[in-house]
Amino acid sequence: MKKKLLFATIVLITLASVLYYIRLPDYLIFNSMSFSTGTTRDTELQIVVYHQYWGINGVLHNIETEHNQINGTPTTLKINLYHSKWSFHHGYEPFYTTTINYK
C-alpha cells in the first residue's frame, strides 16, 4: 500500500512539474534600462529564456519586435539572455548577448 501511495505521489508531482513548465512563456523581460543623450537612446534588456534555446534567433527577433512596437526604435538595443533570474541576481554572465544598431 505504501509503495502505491509513493508511486502515485511521484507521478502527481512529475505531472504538476511538466504542466508548470509547459505553461511558462518563451521569455520574460525582467529588467530594462534606457540611456538617453540628446539624439541617441541606448536600451539594454535583461531577459530570462524559458524555452527554445535551439531557435535563439527567432526568440531574439520576437523580443526586438515586441520592444520596438511598445517603446519605439532606439539607437542601439542590447539584449542579454539568461537561464534564470537567479543567474542574473547572483552575478552570472548571460549565456547569450547581442547588440542591434539602428542607424
JSON list of C-alpha atoms in Angstrom, two decimals:
[
{"chain": "A", "resi": 1, "resn": "MET", "atom": "CA", "xyz": [0.00, 0.00, 0.00]},
{"chain": "A", "resi": 2, "resn": "LYS", "atom": "CA", "xyz": [2.82, 2.41, 0.86]},
{"chain": "A", "resi": 3, "resn": "LYS", "atom": "CA", "xyz": [4.53, 1.72, -2.46]},
{"chain": "A", "resi": 4, "resn": "LYS", "atom": "CA", "xyz": [1.36, 2.54, -4.41]},
{"chain": "A", "resi": 5, "resn": "LEU", "atom": "CA", "xyz": [0.90, 5.79, -2.48]},
{"chain": "A", "resi": 6, "resn": "LEU", "atom": "CA", "xyz": [4.54, 6.76, -3.04]},
{"chain": "A", "resi": 7, "resn": "PHE", "atom": "CA", "xyz": [4.28, 5.96, -6.76]},
{"chain": "A", "resi": 8, "resn": "ALA", "atom": "CA", "xyz": [1.05, 7.98, -7.10]},
{"chain": "A", "resi": 9, "resn": "THR", "atom": "CA", "xyz": [2.65, 10.93, -5.30]},
{"chain": "A", "resi": 10, "resn": "ILE", "atom": "CA", "xyz": [5.71, 10.85, -7.56]},
{"chain": "A", "resi": 11, "resn": "VAL", "atom": "CA", "xyz": [3.51, 10.69, -10.67]},
{"chain": "A", "resi": 12, "resn": "LEU", "atom": "CA", "xyz": [1.41, 13.66, -9.48]},
{"chain": "A", "resi": 13, "resn": "ILE", "atom": "CA", "xyz": [4.46, 15.77, -8.66]},
{"chain": "A", "resi": 14, "resn": "THR", "atom": "CA", "xyz": [6.02, 14.96, -12.03]},
{"chain": "A", "resi": 15, "resn": "LEU", "atom": "CA", "xyz": [2.79, 15.78, -13.87]},
{"chain": "A", "resi": 16, "resn": "ALA", "atom": "CA", "xyz": [2.43, 19.08, -11.99]},
{"chain": "A", "resi": 17, "resn": "SER", "atom": "CA", "xyz": [6.05, 19.99, -12.81]},
{"chain": "A", "resi": 18, "resn": "VAL", "atom": "CA", "xyz": [5.58, 19.23, -16.51]},
{"chain": "A", "resi": 19, "resn": "LEU", "atom": "CA", "xyz": [2.36, 21.25, -16.68]},
{"chain": "A", "resi": 20, "resn": "TYR", "atom": "CA", "xyz": [4.04, 24.19, -14.92]},
{"chain": "A", "resi": 21, "resn": "TYR", "atom": "CA", "xyz": [6.97, 24.11, -17.36]},
{"chain": "A", "resi": 22, "resn": "ILE", "atom": "CA", "xyz": [4.68, 23.95, -20.39]},
{"chain": "A", "resi": 23, "resn": "ARG", "atom": "CA", "xyz": [2.69, 26.98, -19.21]},
{"chain": "A", "resi": 24, "resn": "LEU", "atom": "CA", "xyz": [5.79, 29.19, -18.87]},
{"chain": "A", "resi": 25, "resn": "PRO", "atom": "CA", "xyz": [6.20, 31.87, -21.55]},
{"chain": "A", "resi": 26, "resn": "ASP", "atom": "CA", "xyz": [9.05, 31.56, -24.06]},
{"chain": "A", "resi": 27, "resn": "TYR", "atom": "CA", "xyz": [10.80, 34.51, -22.42]},
{"chain": "A", "resi": 28, "resn": "LEU", "atom": "CA", "xyz": [10.31, 37.14, -19.73]},
{"chain": "A", "resi": 29, "resn": "ILE", "atom": "CA", "xyz": [11.72, 40.67, -19.90]},
{"chain": "A", "resi": 30, "resn": "PHE", "atom": "CA", "xyz": [12.52, 41.38, -16.25]},
{"chain": "A", "resi": 31, "resn": "ASN", "atom": "CA", "xyz": [14.79, 44.42, -16.47]},
{"chain": "A", "resi": 32, "resn": "SER", "atom": "CA", "xyz": [15.05, 47.26, -18.97]},
{"chain": "A", "resi": 33, "resn": "MET", "atom": "CA", "xyz": [17.43, 50.21, -18.83]},
{"chain": "A", "resi": 34, "resn": "SER", "atom": "CA", "xyz": [17.40, 53.11, -21.26]},
{"chain": "A", "resi": 35, "resn": "PHE", "atom": "CA", "xyz": [20.07, 55.80, -21.52]},
{"chain": "A", "resi": 36, "resn": "SER", "atom": "CA", "xyz": [19.32, 59.00, -23.47]},
{"chain": "A", "resi": 37, "resn": "THR", "atom": "CA", "xyz": [21.77, 61.68, -24.58]},
{"chain": "A", "resi": 38, "resn": "GLY", "atom": "CA", "xyz": [20.48, 64.32, -26.96]},
{"chain": "A", "resi": 39, "resn": "THR", "atom": "CA", "xyz": [19.83, 62.47, -30.21]},
{"chain": "A", "resi": 40, "resn": "THR", "atom": "CA", "xyz": [20.60, 58.91, -29.07]},
{"chain": "A", "resi": 41, "resn": "ARG", "atom": "CA", "xyz": [18.75, 56.41, -26.93]},
{"chain": "A", "resi": 42, "resn": "ASP", "atom": "CA", "xyz": [20.53, 53.23, -25.89]},
{"chain": "A", "resi": 43, "resn": "THR", "atom": "CA", "xyz": [18.46, 50.44, -24.36]},
{"chain": "A", "resi": 44, "resn": "GLU", "atom": "CA", "xyz": [19.59, 47.31, -22.55]},
{"chain": "A", "resi": 45, "resn": "LEU", "atom": "CA", "xyz": [17.24, 44.39, -21.80]},
{"chain": "A", "resi": 46, "resn": "GLN", "atom": "CA", "xyz": [17.76, 41.56, -19.30]},
{"chain": "A", "resi": 47, "resn": "ILE", "atom": "CA", "xyz": [15.66, 38.57, -20.34]},
{"chain": "A", "resi": 48, "resn": "VAL", "atom": "CA", "xyz": [15.03, 35.09, -18.97]},
{"chain": "A", "resi": 49, "resn": "VAL", "atom": "CA", "xyz": [14.54, 32.48, -21.71]},
{"chain": "A", "resi": 50, "resn": "TYR", "atom": "CA", "xyz": [12.49, 29.51, -20.54]},
{"chain": "A", "resi": 51, "resn": "HIS", "atom": "CA", "xyz": [12.17, 27.59, -23.82]},
{"chain": "A", "resi": 52, "resn": "GLN", "atom": "CA", "xyz": [13.67, 27.41, -27.28]},
{"chain": "A", "resi": 53, "resn": "TYR", "atom": "CA", "xyz": [17.40, 27.58, -26.69]},
{"chain": "A", "resi": 54, "resn": "TRP", "atom": "CA", "xyz": [17.81, 25.96, -30.11]},
{"chain": "A", "resi": 55, "resn": "GLY", "atom": "CA", "xyz": [15.91, 28.69, -32.02]},
{"chain": "A", "resi": 56, "resn": "ILE", "atom": "CA", "xyz": [17.51, 31.68, -30.36]},
{"chain": "A", "resi": 57, "resn": "ASN", "atom": "CA", "xyz": [17.45, 33.88, -33.49]},
{"chain": "A", "resi": 58, "resn": "GLY", "atom": "CA", "xyz": [13.66, 33.62, -33.68]},
{"chain": "A", "resi": 59, "resn": "VAL", "atom": "CA", "xyz": [13.34, 34.48, -29.99]},
{"chain": "A", "resi": 60, "resn": "LEU", "atom": "CA", "xyz": [15.64, 37.49, -30.46]},
{"chain": "A", "resi": 61, "resn": "HIS", "atom": "CA", "xyz": [13.56, 38.69, -33.39]},
{"chain": "A", "resi": 62, "resn": "ASN", "atom": "CA", "xyz": [10.35, 38.38, -31.31]},
{"chain": "A", "resi": 63, "resn": "ILE", "atom": "CA", "xyz": [11.93, 40.30, -28.43]},
{"chain": "A", "resi": 64, "resn": "GLU", "atom": "CA", "xyz": [13.18, 43.03, -30.76]},
{"chain": "A", "resi": 65, "resn": "THR", "atom": "CA", "xyz": [9.82, 43.38, -32.48]},
{"chain": "A", "resi": 66, "resn": "GLU", "atom": "CA", "xyz": [7.86, 43.49, -29.21]},
{"chain": "A", "resi": 67, "resn": "HIS", "atom": "CA", "xyz": [10.20, 46.04, -27.66]},
{"chain": "A", "resi": 68, "resn": "ASN", "atom": "CA", "xyz": [10.19, 48.33, -30.70]},
{"chain": "A", "resi": 69, "resn": "GLN", "atom": "CA", "xyz": [6.38, 48.21, -31.03]},
{"chain": "A", "resi": 70, "resn": "ILE", "atom": "CA", "xyz": [5.87, 49.15, -27.39]},
{"chain": "A", "resi": 71, "resn": "ASN", "atom": "CA", "xyz": [8.74, 51.59, -26.79]},
{"chain": "A", "resi": 72, "resn": "GLY", "atom": "CA", "xyz": [9.75, 52.81, -30.22]},
{"chain": "A", "resi": 73, "resn": "THR", "atom": "CA", "xyz": [13.02, 52.08, -32.01]},
{"chain": "A", "resi": 74, "resn": "PRO", "atom": "CA", "xyz": [16.12, 53.06, -30.00]},
{"chain": "A", "resi": 75, "resn": "THR", "atom": "CA", "xyz": [19.56, 53.93, -31.41]},
{"chain": "A", "resi": 76, "resn": "THR", "atom": "CA", "xyz": [21.03, 50.70, -30.01]},
{"chain": "A", "resi": 77, "resn": "LEU", "atom": "CA", "xyz": [19.32, 47.71, -28.41]},
{"chain": "A", "resi": 78, "resn": "LYS", "atom": "CA", "xyz": [21.42, 45.35, -26.29]},
{"chain": "A", "resi": 79, "resn": "ILE", "atom": "CA", "xyz": [19.76, 42.05, -25.37]},
{"chain": "A", "resi": 80, "resn": "ASN", "atom": "CA", "xyz": [21.19, 39.85, -22.60]},
{"chain": "A", "resi": 81, "resn": "LEU", "atom": "CA", "xyz": [19.69, 36.37, -22.27]},
{"chain": "A", "resi": 82, "resn": "TYR", "atom": "CA", "xyz": [19.82, 34.43, -19.00]},
{"chain": "A", "resi": 83, "resn": "HIS", "atom": "CA", "xyz": [18.68, 30.95, -17.98]},
{"chain": "A", "resi": 84, "resn": "SER", "atom": "CA", "xyz": [17.01, 32.34, -14.83]},
{"chain": "A", "resi": 85, "resn": "LYS", "atom": "CA", "xyz": [16.61, 35.48, -12.72]},
{"chain": "A", "resi": 86, "resn": "TRP", "atom": "CA", "xyz": [18.75, 33.74, -10.13]},
{"chain": "A", "resi": 87, "resn": "SER", "atom": "CA", "xyz": [21.67, 33.72, -12.58]},
{"chain": "A", "resi": 88, "resn": "PHE", "atom": "CA", "xyz": [21.34, 37.48, -13.08]},
{"chain": "A", "resi": 89, "resn": "HIS", "atom": "CA", "xyz": [20.97, 38.33, -9.40]},
{"chain": "A", "resi": 90, "resn": "HIS", "atom": "CA", "xyz": [24.00, 36.21, -8.44]},
{"chain": "A", "resi": 91, "resn": "GLY", "atom": "CA", "xyz": [26.33, 37.83, -10.97]},
{"chain": "A", "resi": 92, "resn": "TYR", "atom": "CA", "xyz": [26.49, 35.18, -13.66]},
{"chain": "A", "resi": 93, "resn": "GLU", "atom": "CA", "xyz": [27.19, 36.30, -17.20]},
{"chain": "A", "resi": 94, "resn": "PRO", "atom": "CA", "xyz": [24.36, 35.96, -19.75]},
{"chain": "A", "resi": 95, "resn": "PHE", "atom": "CA", "xyz": [24.52, 32.86, -21.90]},
{"chain": "A", "resi": 96, "resn": "TYR", "atom": "CA", "xyz": [23.91, 35.00, -24.99]},
{"chain": "A", "resi": 97, "resn": "THR", "atom": "CA", "xyz": [24.33, 38.71, -25.70]},
{"chain": "A", "resi": 98, "resn": "THR", "atom": "CA", "xyz": [23.67, 40.68, -28.86]},
{"chain": "A", "resi": 99, "resn": "THR", "atom": "CA", "xyz": [23.65, 44.36, -29.75]},
{"chain": "A", "resi": 100, "resn": "ILE", "atom": "CA", "xyz": [21.48, 45.74, -32.56]},
{"chain": "A", "resi": 101, "resn": "ASN", "atom": "CA", "xyz": [22.37, 49.15, -34.02]},
{"chain": "A", "resi": 102, "resn": "TYR", "atom": "CA", "xyz": [19.67, 51.19, -35.74]},
{"chain": "A", "resi": 103, "resn": "LYS", "atom": "CA", "xyz": [21.23, 53.98, -37.78]}
]
